[in-house]
């Protein structure tokens, strides 16, 4: 039997794409200029000039990469820090059993490059936080297929920061890199188009996501009562404790790495033994450290198609793009709904960054920290606080020196009514949320 050469382009492969870009239509942008045989501008842009970044090579990412490659995009980067697990094979169709244990980004890129002639998918097995700002500036558009709220907040904040605004408040449109965000949970999904500093950003709608389960820091640090407290202690304090030996760099802790997760389990188990707490298991440790969301192949396909459709429309002007949110529910049939998320006044990322927080004058910093950590508007993970030019509470190497401040009230720390506390958090790159204190 003769084997088909996958390196040969199929005749008429781009026929359907050409029907869209070679003629105008009622939904085309006013700036749309159809391709001609003499000047195939749009196709040249898709195949040669526009670079697209795909974040995530899992359930959504595999579908997104396939759709982009079959829509004419050739210059694609994909970032994913995970490796392939057997459980992925039922829906992440770019992977095979022989690929288990390998990098998702690398295997997905190799599959697409081998299958689609001329396509150049460049993989990176790393965290998105490991890349410099200049790396992200090269892309025409970014598509996120992530199940992590924290990662989505980070890339959203970065793209907002990359927008250049002059002294008059005017935006340089050349610095605006759209973010197409997709997400699924079971039979439900959503897709949205974010134009940094022009439309609402991901942070504007953060309250629409249920806040992650959180525990009081003082309970975790001093009086743990349940196994989850011990696991959270290992995450928050154990990783930062220089006296605890670790077989990895604590700054690069990876909850998908079995060695890292096993260390976390052992650390939490020892903590539990010290307080006579039963029930710390490896499975529970994984459940606390990772937010595992159920995935269904059909939902991934629908949401990925919506995301790539928006990217194609934006890059070709062949139709107006989504304004700006689409939700899908396939639980009891097929239902979709679109609406516009408005920019949120006082948004921590694209707003004024100044928020007034009412607080009891006699309460201590520990209670203030718990108040802002559990506030659904912010959903901070590991906040650091500065006020009046001083470190009030810090993560990392300054953590131990600022822990005693947790028992002091704000006036004892020199913070009067009307003063601002700047809060930084890993979820918000390069952004400090300024909180004006109002005593009640």
Short mmCIF file of C-alpha atoms in Angstrom, two decimals:
data_model
loop_
_atom_site.label_atom_id
_atom_site.label_comp_id
_atom_site.label_asym_id
_atom_site.label_seq_id
_atom_site.Cartn_x
_atom_site.Cartn_y
_atom_site.Cartn_z
CA UNK A 1 0.00 0.00 0.00
CA UNK A 2 1.42 3.38 -1.01
CA UNK A 3 2.01 5.82 1.83
CA UNK A 4 0.77 9.40 1.42
CA UNK A 5 3.53 12.01 1.67
CA UNK A 6 2.28 14.43 4.34
CA UNK A 7 4.90 16.99 3.28
CA UNK A 8 3.10 17.64 -0.01
CA UNK A 9 0.44 20.35 0.16
CA UNK A 10 -3.00 19.16 -0.87
CA UNK A 11 -4.50 20.75 -4.01
CA UNK A 12 -7.17 23.27 -3.07
CA UNK A 13 -6.26 23.15 0.63
CA UNK A 14 -6.99 26.87 1.06
CA UNK A 15 -10.07 26.96 -1.19
CA UNK A 16 -12.50 27.61 1.67
CA UNK A 17 -10.27 30.29 3.20
CA UNK A 18 -9.94 32.01 -0.19
CA UNK A 19 -13.73 32.23 -0.50
CA UNK A 20 -13.69 34.45 2.57
CA UNK A 21 -10.64 36.60 1.88
CA UNK A 22 -11.10 37.07 -1.86
CA UNK A 23 -14.52 38.67 -1.72
CA UNK A 24 -16.30 41.11 0.54
CA UNK A 25 -19.54 40.54 2.39
CA UNK A 26 -22.14 42.25 4.59
CA UNK A 27 -20.23 41.48 7.80
CA UNK A 28 -16.80 42.57 6.58
CA UNK A 29 -14.96 45.42 8.28
CA UNK A 30 -15.02 48.79 6.47
CA UNK A 31 -11.22 48.44 6.12
CA UNK A 32 -11.49 45.04 4.45
CA UNK A 33 -9.66 44.80 1.11
CA UNK A 34 -10.22 41.45 -0.64
CA UNK A 35 -7.23 39.52 -1.90
CA UNK A 36 -6.59 39.41 -5.62
CA UNK A 37 -4.36 37.14 -7.65
CA UNK A 38 -1.91 40.02 -8.08
CA UNK A 39 -1.99 41.16 -4.42
CA UNK A 40 -2.75 38.28 -2.01
CA UNK A 41 -2.10 40.55 0.99
CA UNK A 42 -4.27 38.74 3.53
CA UNK A 43 -2.95 35.29 2.73
CA UNK A 44 0.62 36.59 2.82
CA UNK A 45 -0.04 38.12 6.23
CA UNK A 46 -1.54 34.90 7.57
CA UNK A 47 1.23 32.68 6.26
CA UNK A 48 4.27 34.92 6.53
CA UNK A 49 3.84 38.01 8.69
CA UNK A 50 1.45 37.34 11.56
CA UNK A 51 2.80 35.45 14.57
CA UNK A 52 0.29 33.87 16.92
CA UNK A 53 0.96 32.69 20.45
CA UNK A 54 -1.05 29.78 21.84
CA UNK A 55 -0.81 29.30 25.60
CA UNK A 56 -1.66 25.75 26.58
CA UNK A 57 -1.36 22.53 24.59
CA UNK A 58 -3.95 20.49 26.45
CA UNK A 59 -7.60 19.85 25.63
CA UNK A 60 -8.23 23.35 24.26
CA UNK A 61 -4.70 23.85 23.00
CA UNK A 62 -4.67 20.79 20.72
CA UNK A 63 -7.89 21.95 19.08
CA UNK A 64 -6.65 25.54 18.77
CA UNK A 65 -3.34 24.52 17.15
CA UNK A 66 -5.15 22.31 14.64
CA UNK A 67 -7.67 25.03 13.78
CA UNK A 68 -5.05 27.73 13.34
CA UNK A 69 -2.87 25.57 11.10
CA UNK A 70 -5.87 24.66 8.92
CA UNK A 71 -6.93 28.33 8.74
CA UNK A 72 -3.71 29.45 7.05
CA UNK A 73 -1.64 30.56 10.04
CA UNK A 74 1.91 29.27 9.77
CA UNK A 75 3.98 31.12 12.38
CA UNK A 76 2.74 29.84 15.72
CA UNK A 77 4.41 29.58 19.12
CA UNK A 78 2.98 27.34 21.82
CA UNK A 79 3.85 27.42 25.52
CA UNK A 80 2.96 24.61 27.92
CA UNK A 81 4.87 23.43 30.96
CA UNK A 82 3.04 20.09 31.31
CA UNK A 83 3.95 16.57 30.22
CA UNK A 84 1.56 14.09 28.63
CA UNK A 85 -0.35 11.73 30.91
CA UNK A 86 -2.32 8.63 29.93
CA UNK A 87 -5.52 10.36 31.06
CA UNK A 88 -4.99 13.02 28.36
CA UNK A 89 -5.23 10.60 25.44
CA UNK A 90 -9.02 10.36 25.31
CA UNK A 91 -9.41 13.98 24.13
CA UNK A 92 -6.00 15.54 23.40
CA UNK A 93 -5.82 13.99 19.95
CA UNK A 94 -2.34 15.21 18.95
CA UNK A 95 -0.84 12.73 21.43
CA UNK A 96 -0.36 8.95 21.30
CA UNK A 97 0.50 6.37 23.96
CA UNK A 98 4.17 6.49 22.93
CA UNK A 99 4.17 10.18 23.84
CA UNK A 100 3.28 9.68 27.52
CA UNK A 101 5.83 11.47 29.69
CA UNK A 102 6.93 13.84 26.93
CA UNK A 103 6.38 17.60 26.68
CA UNK A 104 2.89 18.53 25.49
CA UNK A 105 4.15 21.59 23.62
CA UNK A 106 6.93 19.71 21.83
CA UNK A 107 4.81 16.74 20.78
CA UNK A 108 1.91 18.93 19.63
CA UNK A 109 4.22 21.17 17.60
CA UNK A 110 5.91 18.20 15.93
CA UNK A 111 2.55 16.67 15.01
CA UNK A 112 1.23 19.88 13.40
CA UNK A 113 4.49 20.64 11.58
CA UNK A 114 4.60 17.14 10.13
CA UNK A 115 0.95 17.18 9.06
CA UNK A 116 0.51 20.71 7.62
CA UNK A 117 2.92 21.75 4.88
CA UNK A 118 4.83 24.97 5.63
CA UNK A 119 3.47 25.31 9.16
CA UNK A 120 6.09 26.33 11.71
CA UNK A 121 4.93 25.71 15.27
CA UNK A 122 7.67 26.51 17.79
CA UNK A 123 7.23 24.85 21.20
CA UNK A 124 8.37 26.06 24.61
CA UNK A 125 8.16 23.84 27.68
CA UNK A 126 8.15 26.50 30.36
CA UNK A 127 5.97 28.77 32.43
CA UNK A 128 4.59 31.87 30.74
CA UNK A 129 6.21 33.87 33.55
CA UNK A 130 9.64 32.66 32.38
CA UNK A 131 9.48 34.73 29.19
CA UNK A 132 10.58 38.37 28.98
CA UNK A 133 8.25 41.19 27.91
CA UNK A 134 10.06 41.56 24.59
CA UNK A 135 9.13 38.00 23.71
CA UNK A 136 5.42 38.80 23.91
CA UNK A 137 5.71 42.00 21.86
CA UNK A 138 6.29 40.06 18.63
CA UNK A 139 2.81 38.55 18.41
CA UNK A 140 -0.19 39.75 16.44
CA UNK A 141 -2.58 38.00 18.80
CA UNK A 142 -2.49 35.71 21.85
CA UNK A 143 -4.91 32.82 22.36
CA UNK A 144 -5.16 31.30 25.83
CA UNK A 145 -6.49 27.79 26.33
CA UNK A 146 -5.78 27.59 30.05
CA UNK A 147 -7.55 26.04 33.03
CA UNK A 148 -5.61 28.19 35.50
CA UNK A 149 -7.20 31.45 36.64
CA UNK A 150 -3.82 32.59 37.94
CA UNK A 151 -2.10 32.12 34.56
CA UNK A 152 -4.92 33.89 32.74
CA UNK A 153 -4.71 36.82 35.14
CA UNK A 154 -0.96 36.97 34.59
CA UNK A 155 -1.04 37.08 30.78
CA UNK A 156 -3.93 39.55 30.90
CA UNK A 157 -1.97 41.86 33.20
CA UNK A 158 1.14 41.59 31.05
CA UNK A 159 -0.65 42.50 27.81
CA UNK A 160 -2.30 45.46 29.53
CA UNK A 161 1.12 46.62 30.72
CA UNK A 162 2.55 46.38 27.19
CA UNK A 163 0.12 49.00 25.88
CA UNK A 164 1.83 52.38 25.48
CA UNK A 165 -0.26 55.34 26.66
CA UNK A 166 0.99 58.90 26.07
CA UNK A 167 0.72 61.84 28.47
CA UNK A 168 -2.69 62.74 27.03
CA UNK A 169 -4.04 59.28 27.69
CA UNK A 170 -4.04 58.29 24.02
CA UNK A 171 -3.26 54.65 23.26
CA UNK A 172 -0.70 53.60 20.67
CA UNK A 173 -2.72 51.02 18.67
CA UNK A 174 0.47 49.32 17.49
CA UNK A 175 1.13 48.19 21.06
CA UNK A 176 -2.29 46.60 21.58
CA UNK A 177 -2.04 42.80 21.41
CA UNK A 178 -5.51 41.21 21.62
CA UNK A 179 -6.08 38.31 23.96
CA UNK A 180 -8.61 35.65 22.96
CA UNK A 181 -9.43 33.70 26.10
CA UNK A 182 -11.18 30.34 26.10
CA UNK A 183 -12.23 28.17 29.01
CA UNK A 184 -14.26 25.02 29.55
CA UNK A 185 -15.71 23.15 32.49
CA UNK A 186 -17.60 19.99 31.65
CA UNK A 187 -20.40 20.83 29.21
CA UNK A 188 -19.98 24.58 29.74
CA UNK A 189 -17.52 26.97 28.12
CA UNK A 190 -16.77 30.56 27.25
CA UNK A 191 -14.79 32.56 24.72
CA UNK A 192 -13.99 36.25 24.87
CA UNK A 193 -12.01 38.90 23.04
CA UNK A 194 -9.96 41.27 25.20
CA UNK A 195 -8.46 44.42 23.69
CA UNK A 196 -6.07 45.63 26.42
CA UNK A 197 -6.99 49.12 27.69
CA UNK A 198 -9.76 49.37 25.08
CA UNK A 199 -12.29 46.78 26.23
CA UNK A 200 -12.80 45.14 29.60
CA UNK A 201 -9.91 42.94 30.65
CA UNK A 202 -9.93 39.54 32.33
CA UNK A 203 -9.56 41.13 35.76
CA UNK A 204 -12.71 43.22 35.23
CA UNK A 205 -14.82 40.07 35.38
CA UNK A 206 -12.85 38.24 38.07
CA UNK A 207 -15.82 38.25 40.42
CA UNK A 208 -17.71 36.06 37.92
CA UNK A 209 -15.36 33.21 38.80
CA UNK A 210 -15.98 31.46 42.12
CA UNK A 211 -13.14 32.33 44.51
CA UNK A 212 -10.78 29.50 45.27
CA UNK A 213 -11.10 27.84 48.66
CA UNK A 214 -8.91 29.77 51.07
CA UNK A 215 -7.89 29.31 54.68
CA UNK A 216 -6.97 31.86 57.31
CA UNK A 217 -3.21 32.36 57.32
CA UNK A 218 -3.05 32.55 61.11
CA UNK A 219 -4.81 29.16 61.33
CA UNK A 220 -2.45 27.63 58.80
CA UNK A 221 0.61 29.05 60.54
CA UNK A 222 -0.33 28.46 64.19
CA UNK A 223 -3.33 26.20 64.80
CA UNK A 224 -3.96 23.80 61.90
CA UNK A 225 -7.00 21.57 62.45
CA UNK A 226 -7.58 19.68 59.20
CA UNK A 227 -5.29 18.00 56.63
CA UNK A 228 -5.84 20.85 54.13
CA UNK A 229 -4.29 23.30 56.60
CA UNK A 230 -1.08 21.24 56.64
CA UNK A 231 -0.89 21.07 52.86
CA UNK A 232 -1.46 24.82 52.58
CA UNK A 233 1.27 25.35 55.18
CA UNK A 234 3.68 23.35 53.00
CA UNK A 235 2.71 25.49 49.99
CA UNK A 236 2.87 28.87 51.72
CA UNK A 237 5.61 28.40 54.31
CA UNK A 238 7.37 25.11 53.65
CA UNK A 239 8.53 26.15 50.18
CA UNK A 240 9.95 29.39 51.61
CA UNK A 241 11.66 27.78 54.61
CA UNK A 242 15.38 27.71 53.82
CA UNK A 243 16.01 25.16 56.59
CA UNK A 244 13.94 22.50 54.80
CA UNK A 245 15.94 20.56 52.24
CA UNK A 246 14.40 20.49 48.77
CA UNK A 247 15.50 18.58 45.65
CA UNK A 248 14.43 21.53 43.47
CA UNK A 249 14.44 25.32 43.30
CA UNK A 250 11.44 26.42 45.42
CA UNK A 251 10.89 29.37 43.08
CA UNK A 252 10.23 26.86 40.28
CA UNK A 253 7.87 24.57 42.14
CA UNK A 254 5.79 22.64 39.59
CA UNK A 255 2.66 20.89 40.83
CA UNK A 256 2.75 18.70 37.71
CA UNK A 257 6.20 17.34 38.62
CA UNK A 258 5.87 14.07 40.61
CA UNK A 259 9.13 14.73 42.52
CA UNK A 260 7.96 18.20 43.54
CA UNK A 261 4.51 16.92 44.52
CA UNK A 262 6.00 14.07 46.55
CA UNK A 263 8.15 16.56 48.50
CA UNK A 264 5.04 18.65 49.18
CA UNK A 265 3.19 15.54 50.41
CA UNK A 266 6.02 14.53 52.77
CA UNK A 267 6.32 18.08 54.10
CA UNK A 268 2.57 18.30 54.76
CA UNK A 269 2.57 14.84 56.38
CA UNK A 270 5.31 15.83 58.84
CA UNK A 271 3.39 19.01 59.68
CA UNK A 272 0.26 16.92 60.31
CA UNK A 273 2.15 14.49 62.54
CA UNK A 274 3.40 17.38 64.70
CA UNK A 275 -0.22 18.41 65.34
CA UNK A 276 -1.69 14.89 65.51
CA UNK A 277 -3.79 15.43 62.40
CA UNK A 278 -4.84 12.43 60.32
CA UNK A 279 -5.78 12.26 56.66
CA UNK A 280 -2.93 13.82 54.67
CA UNK A 281 -2.66 11.66 51.55
CA UNK A 282 -0.86 12.09 48.25
CA UNK A 283 -4.20 12.33 46.44
CA UNK A 284 -5.48 15.03 48.79
CA UNK A 285 -2.20 16.90 48.40
CA UNK A 286 -2.70 16.91 44.64
CA UNK A 287 -6.29 18.07 45.06
CA UNK A 288 -5.29 21.05 47.23
CA UNK A 289 -2.26 22.04 45.13
CA UNK A 290 -4.00 21.65 41.76
CA UNK A 291 -7.39 22.85 40.63
CA UNK A 292 -8.50 19.92 38.46
CA UNK A 293 -11.40 20.82 36.15
CA UNK A 294 -13.44 18.17 34.28
CA UNK A 295 -12.95 18.26 30.52
CA UNK A 296 -15.12 17.00 27.66
CA UNK A 297 -13.80 16.74 24.10
CA UNK A 298 -16.91 18.18 22.40
CA UNK A 299 -16.89 21.29 24.60
CA UNK A 300 -13.19 21.81 23.91
CA UNK A 301 -13.82 21.57 20.16
CA UNK A 302 -16.64 24.14 20.24
CA UNK A 303 -14.79 26.69 22.37
CA UNK A 304 -11.53 26.27 20.44
CA UNK A 305 -13.41 26.83 17.19
CA UNK A 306 -14.93 30.02 18.61
CA UNK A 307 -11.51 31.29 19.74
CA UNK A 308 -9.84 30.60 16.38
CA UNK A 309 -12.77 32.13 14.52
CA UNK A 310 -12.25 35.36 16.47
CA UNK A 311 -8.50 35.31 15.77
CA UNK A 312 -9.12 34.81 12.05
CA UNK A 313 -11.67 37.64 11.92
CA UNK A 314 -9.36 40.00 13.76
CA UNK A 315 -6.36 39.25 11.55
CA UNK A 316 -8.24 39.40 8.23
CA UNK A 317 -10.93 42.07 8.85
CA UNK A 318 -13.28 39.67 7.07
CA UNK A 319 -15.90 40.17 9.78
CA UNK A 320 -16.43 42.08 12.98
CA UNK A 321 -15.07 40.29 16.02
CA UNK A 322 -16.92 39.38 19.19
CA UNK A 323 -17.95 42.20 21.50
CA UNK A 324 -16.84 40.73 23.74
CA UNK A 325 -18.03 37.58 25.60
CA UNK A 326 -19.71 34.36 24.46
CA UNK A 327 -20.90 31.65 26.80
CA UNK A 328 -21.87 28.12 25.81
CA UNK A 329 -23.92 25.55 27.72
CA UNK A 330 -24.31 22.06 26.31
CA UNK A 331 -25.64 20.43 29.47
CA UNK A 332 -29.30 20.26 28.42
CA UNK A 333 -29.10 20.93 24.68
CA UNK A 334 -27.09 23.60 22.90
CA UNK A 335 -27.34 27.14 24.21
CA UNK A 336 -25.13 30.16 23.54
CA UNK A 337 -25.38 33.74 24.63
CA UNK A 338 -23.25 36.80 23.89
CA UNK A 339 -22.96 40.04 25.81
CA UNK A 340 -20.53 42.87 26.46
CA UNK A 341 -18.54 42.94 29.66
CA UNK A 342 -17.95 46.59 30.49
CA UNK A 343 -14.70 47.94 31.86
CA UNK A 344 -14.81 47.92 35.63
CA UNK A 345 -14.15 51.17 37.40
CA UNK A 346 -11.27 50.66 39.80
CA UNK A 347 -10.13 47.44 38.10
CA UNK A 348 -6.82 46.38 39.62
CA UNK A 349 -5.29 45.94 36.14
CA UNK A 350 -6.84 48.34 33.62
CA UNK A 351 -8.49 50.81 36.00
CA UNK A 352 -7.17 53.45 38.35
CA UNK A 353 -5.65 50.81 40.65
CA UNK A 354 -6.89 52.75 43.69
CA UNK A 355 -9.43 51.00 45.92
CA UNK A 356 -10.82 52.26 49.24
CA UNK A 357 -10.83 49.60 51.95
CA UNK A 358 -12.72 50.08 55.20
CA UNK A 359 -11.04 48.47 58.17
CA UNK A 360 -11.27 48.37 61.95
CA UNK A 361 -8.57 50.58 63.45
CA UNK A 362 -7.88 48.16 66.30
CA UNK A 363 -7.67 45.00 64.16
CA UNK A 364 -4.24 43.64 63.35
CA UNK A 365 -2.45 43.26 60.04
CA UNK A 366 -3.22 39.53 60.04
CA UNK A 367 -6.94 40.32 59.85
CA UNK A 368 -6.36 42.94 57.17
CA UNK A 369 -4.43 40.40 55.10
CA UNK A 370 -7.21 37.85 55.46
CA UNK A 371 -9.81 40.46 54.51
CA UNK A 372 -8.18 41.34 51.19
CA UNK A 373 -7.15 37.75 50.43
CA UNK A 374 -10.74 36.49 50.67
CA UNK A 375 -12.21 39.50 48.82
CA UNK A 376 -13.68 38.19 45.52
CA UNK A 377 -12.63 41.41 43.77
CA UNK A 378 -8.95 40.57 44.08
CA UNK A 379 -8.52 36.84 44.78
CA UNK A 380 -4.92 37.39 45.82
CA UNK A 381 -2.79 34.29 46.26
CA UNK A 382 0.44 35.44 47.94
CA UNK A 383 0.14 39.19 48.53
CA UNK A 384 2.96 41.44 49.69
CA UNK A 385 2.23 44.81 51.33
CA UNK A 386 4.11 48.11 51.37
CA UNK A 387 3.08 51.43 52.90
CA UNK A 388 4.79 54.79 53.30
CA UNK A 389 7.94 53.45 51.67
CA UNK A 390 8.27 50.51 54.06
CA UNK A 391 7.81 46.76 53.71
CA UNK A 392 4.82 45.81 55.86
CA UNK A 393 4.41 42.17 54.93
CA UNK A 394 6.47 40.43 52.26
CA UNK A 395 6.74 37.04 50.59
CA UNK A 396 10.06 35.44 49.64
CA UNK A 397 13.33 36.23 51.37
CA UNK A 398 11.84 39.11 53.40
CA UNK A 399 8.98 36.98 54.72
CA UNK A 400 10.54 36.02 58.06
CA UNK A 401 11.51 39.61 58.92
CA UNK A 402 7.97 40.93 58.33
CA UNK A 403 5.94 38.13 59.99
CA UNK A 404 6.02 39.90 63.43
CA UNK A 405 4.01 42.75 61.87
CA UNK A 406 0.99 40.45 61.53
CA UNK A 407 0.16 40.93 65.22
CA UNK A 408 0.28 44.75 65.08
CA UNK A 409 -2.62 46.99 64.11
CA UNK A 410 -2.28 49.44 61.23
CA UNK A 411 -1.65 52.60 63.33
CA UNK A 412 1.18 50.76 65.11
CA UNK A 413 2.69 50.22 61.68
CA UNK A 414 2.47 53.95 60.95
CA UNK A 415 -0.57 53.69 58.67
CA UNK A 416 -3.11 56.45 59.23
CA UNK A 417 -6.51 56.96 57.63
CA UNK A 418 -6.10 58.04 54.03
CA UNK A 419 -2.71 56.37 53.65
CA UNK A 420 -2.21 53.95 50.79
CA UNK A 421 -1.12 50.33 51.07
CA UNK A 422 0.35 48.92 47.85
CA UNK A 423 -0.41 45.25 47.35
CA UNK A 424 1.57 43.15 44.88
CA UNK A 425 0.80 39.56 43.99
CA UNK A 426 2.26 36.96 41.58
CA UNK A 427 -1.08 36.89 39.74
CA UNK A 428 -0.65 40.54 38.71
CA UNK A 429 2.73 41.02 36.97
CA UNK A 430 4.28 44.42 37.50
CA UNK A 431 1.06 45.81 38.94
CA UNK A 432 0.55 47.16 42.42
CA UNK A 433 -3.02 47.54 43.69
CA UNK A 434 -3.22 50.71 45.74
CA UNK A 435 -5.60 50.51 48.69
CA UNK A 436 -6.61 53.68 50.48
CA UNK A 437 -7.35 52.94 54.14
CA UNK A 438 -10.56 54.19 55.72
CA UNK A 439 -11.02 53.36 59.39
CA UNK A 440 -14.42 52.32 60.64
#
